[in-house]
Amino acid sequence: MRVLYLLNISNPDQLSADSGWIFADLLAPALADAGAQVTVAAPAAAGDARCGFHRTKVPGTKYRARFSADIDELVALIRAERPDVVVANQIEEAPAVRAALLEAGSDALLAGYCHYLPFSFTEGGQLLLDPSLNDRGLGRPVLLAFAAGLAACDRVMVHSSTAASWTSAAAARMTVDLGDRLRVVPAPRDERLVRDPADRPDDGLGEAIGVYNHRLYAHYGTGEFVDLARDLVASGKVRLRVMDLFGQRRAERKGLDDSPDEMRDQLAALPHVQVVSDRGDRVRYKNLLAGARFGIAPFRPGCPWSMSVIDCQGMGLPVISPRLGWLAEHIDPELCFTTPAEAVALAERLASDDEFHAVHAKRAHASTTDFAPALVAARYLEAIS
């Protein structure tokens, strides 16, 4: 099977902060191991020496990635690669890819991967536009482009059951019949970030560290985390390590949303909160996680998946989480909270109760077993067959 993998990367200077690129970099070799011939078309190469690579332009902004597909380039690429399957990781590009397949005379299967949902649903069934894609009212055009992408695909892949439920509900509201085209295919875990909890060194005495390793955008609920951080460190029983995954961002990205810089500064000003950078080095990133006692999930309502949560769990770190979205589906119910007081109680118990921590460390690690790249690649190939 020849797979052409179309990957959008909006920040090629910070690949370690781009979960879509990390996903492709882990998945492409696993697909090759399973016998697929993979070519990645992206602004930066992903995979290994067995994978082909076609360099594409950096889209500049998240809106260009959704509204400026180059059909001429797509036609030329399809004719050159002669794929059996084209995977559009920017689902809004799928109609342009379908048009390019038609023009190129290709009968390749078109699969869309819904890596990022531009909406979420409340418990009452209300559809909410994702604020990160709603600058100056663009949220609804993005939603309609997303629906058009669903309609254009032969297969639609999503990360989780929560994402499948939300995608099905959104499609139905926009009269897109998904039929039997929807598949749940989780993202692979990074095997470099896997540690058996039994191999964890003795913490010894001192303050336990809770790690927050998510993007610091306001739409990730970082403002709520800032408020929680004050409560978590108030007793002195817990210290926090906050990952600055972006570093210096390009002017185009800062122009659309400068909240990561603002949030980073607010967190850095708090006592007992350490803001650190992995400098794009996965070994340093692993070491920063390894020194923590537990992880903290983001407060992002439209969360269909979180690679950062999986990173923590693969390292044997229990993750405490607000009870919402995919987080409530995946994380142990005993570690979910609804109020700041509940979050503080969980953090302090993980910090001080070794037996409670050990049980949840094992559960966290075990929850990622099915996300090994080889297993995910098998599910991926089954979905696009």
GROMACS .gro file of C-alpha atoms in nm, residues 202-334:
model
  133
  202ASP     CA    1   1.275   0.670   4.556
  203ASP     CA    2   1.151   1.027   4.586
  204GLY     CA    3   1.302   1.066   4.929
  205LEU     CA    4   1.201   1.364   5.136
  206GLY     CA    5   1.111   1.708   5.013
  207GLU     CA    6   0.834   1.873   4.816
  208ALA     CA    7   0.659   1.674   4.544
  209ILE     CA    8   0.654   1.824   4.194
  210GLY     CA    9   0.342   1.842   3.979
  211VAL     CA   10   0.417   1.896   3.609
  212TYR     CA   11   0.203   2.094   3.366
  213ASN     CA   12   0.334   2.016   3.016
  214HIS     CA   13   0.072   2.171   2.789
  215ARG     CA   14   0.062   2.460   2.548
  216LEU     CA   15   0.003   2.783   2.736
  217TYR     CA   16  -0.270   2.920   2.510
  218ALA     CA   17  -0.562   3.084   2.689
  219HIS     CA   18  -0.801   2.854   2.502
  220TYR     CA   19  -0.637   2.556   2.674
  221GLY     CA   20  -0.786   2.691   2.997
  222THR     CA   21  -0.445   2.815   3.114
  223GLY     CA   22  -0.607   3.101   3.304
  224GLU     CA   23  -0.794   2.845   3.515
  225PHE     CA   24  -0.469   2.659   3.571
  226VAL     CA   25  -0.301   2.982   3.689
  227ASP     CA   26  -0.575   3.018   3.952
  228LEU     CA   27  -0.540   2.653   4.051
  229ALA     CA   28  -0.161   2.684   4.069
  230ARG     CA   29  -0.195   2.944   4.345
  231ASP     CA   30  -0.405   2.699   4.547
  232LEU     CA   31  -0.178   2.401   4.479
  233VAL     CA   32   0.136   2.568   4.609
  234ALA     CA   33  -0.025   2.753   4.901
  235SER     CA   34   0.040   2.481   5.159
  236GLY     CA   35   0.400   2.425   5.054
  237LYS     CA   36   0.339   2.051   5.008
  238VAL     CA   37   0.353   2.071   4.629
  239ARG     CA   38   0.575   2.254   4.384
  240LEU     CA   39   0.489   2.302   4.018
  241ARG     CA   40   0.698   2.261   3.705
  242VAL     CA   41   0.545   2.434   3.403
  243MET     CA   42   0.677   2.351   3.057
  244ASP     CA   43   0.735   2.641   2.820
  245LEU     CA   44   0.702   2.437   2.500
  246PHE     CA   45   0.702   2.724   2.252
  247GLY     CA   46   0.994   2.947   2.344
  248GLN     CA   47   1.011   3.237   2.102
  249ARG     CA   48   0.728   3.215   1.847
  250ARG     CA   49   0.716   3.365   1.500
  251ALA     CA   50   0.560   3.710   1.467
  252GLU     CA   51   0.269   3.575   1.260
  253ARG     CA   52   0.170   3.338   1.540
  254LYS     CA   53   0.210   3.598   1.815
  255GLY     CA   54   0.000   3.841   1.613
  256LEU     CA   55  -0.296   3.603   1.623
  257ASP     CA   56  -0.258   3.500   1.987
  258ASP     CA   57  -0.004   3.633   2.237
  259SER     CA   58  -0.163   3.457   2.535
  260PRO     CA   59   0.121   3.200   2.578
  261ASP     CA   60   0.367   3.478   2.662
  262GLU     CA   61   0.120   3.642   2.901
  263MET     CA   62   0.037   3.313   3.073
  264ARG     CA   63   0.403   3.217   3.103
  265ASP     CA   64   0.481   3.546   3.275
  266GLN     CA   65   0.191   3.507   3.520
  267LEU     CA   66   0.302   3.156   3.614
  268ALA     CA   67   0.667   3.252   3.647
  269ALA     CA   68   0.569   3.520   3.899
  270LEU     CA   69   0.410   3.268   4.137
  271PRO     CA   70   0.606   3.126   4.433
  272HIS     CA   71   0.704   2.758   4.414
  273VAL     CA   72   0.636   2.753   4.037
  274GLN     CA   73   0.926   2.675   3.805
  275VAL     CA   74   0.887   2.757   3.433
  276VAL     CA   75   1.128   2.548   3.227
  277SER     CA   76   1.201   2.475   2.861
  278ASP     CA   77   1.292   2.142   2.710
  279ARG     CA   78   1.477   2.336   2.433
  280GLY     CA   79   1.329   2.098   2.180
  281ASP     CA   80   1.533   1.811   2.325
  282ARG     CA   81   1.331   1.494   2.394
  283VAL     CA   82   1.595   1.362   2.636
  284ARG     CA   83   1.573   1.681   2.841
  285TYR     CA   84   1.193   1.665   2.820
  286LYS     CA   85   1.197   1.307   2.952
  287ASN     CA   86   1.424   1.406   3.240
  288LEU     CA   87   1.195   1.695   3.333
  289LEU     CA   88   0.900   1.457   3.345
  290ALA     CA   89   1.100   1.190   3.529
  291GLY     CA   90   1.167   1.427   3.817
  292ALA     CA   91   0.796   1.493   3.875
  293ARG     CA   92   0.554   1.310   4.106
  294PHE     CA   93   0.232   1.363   3.906
  295GLY     CA   94   0.092   1.547   3.604
  296ILE     CA   95  -0.190   1.798   3.564
  297ALA     CA   96  -0.425   1.792   3.264
  298PRO     CA   97  -0.532   2.108   3.080
  299PHE     CA   98  -0.868   2.280   3.134
  300ARG     CA   99  -0.944   2.281   2.760
  301PRO     CA  100  -1.316   2.202   2.703
  302GLY     CA  101  -1.270   2.080   2.344
  303CYS     CA  102  -1.004   1.824   2.430
  304PRO     CA  103  -1.041   1.515   2.206
  305TRP     CA  104  -0.688   1.394   2.294
  306SER     CA  105  -0.375   1.514   2.474
  307MET     CA  106  -0.035   1.381   2.380
  308SER     CA  107   0.111   1.559   2.684
  309VAL     CA  108  -0.118   1.359   2.913
  310ILE     CA  109  -0.007   1.036   2.743
  311ASP     CA  110   0.358   1.143   2.785
  312CYS     CA  111   0.308   1.172   3.161
  313GLN     CA  112   0.117   0.848   3.191
  314GLY     CA  113   0.370   0.654   2.983
  315MET     CA  114   0.633   0.771   3.231
  316GLY     CA  115   0.422   0.635   3.516
  317LEU     CA  116   0.298   0.974   3.637
  318PRO     CA  117  -0.062   0.980   3.759
  319VAL     CA  118  -0.247   1.276   3.603
  320ILE     CA  119  -0.514   1.475   3.786
  321SER     CA  120  -0.774   1.625   3.558
  322PRO     CA  121  -1.085   1.840   3.539
  323ARG     CA  122  -1.382   1.620   3.457
  324LEU     CA  123  -1.445   1.718   3.094
  325GLY     CA  124  -1.413   1.596   2.736
  326TRP     CA  125  -1.181   1.307   2.649
  327LEU     CA  126  -1.002   1.360   2.979
  328ALA     CA  127  -1.303   1.225   3.168
  329GLU     CA  128  -1.318   0.930   2.927
  330HIS     CA  129  -0.954   0.832   2.964
  331ILE     CA  130  -0.826   0.935   3.308
  332ASP     CA  131  -0.907   0.726   3.615
  333PRO     CA  132  -1.227   0.865   3.773
  334GLU     CA  133  -1.052   0.875   4.112
   0.00000   0.00000   0.00000
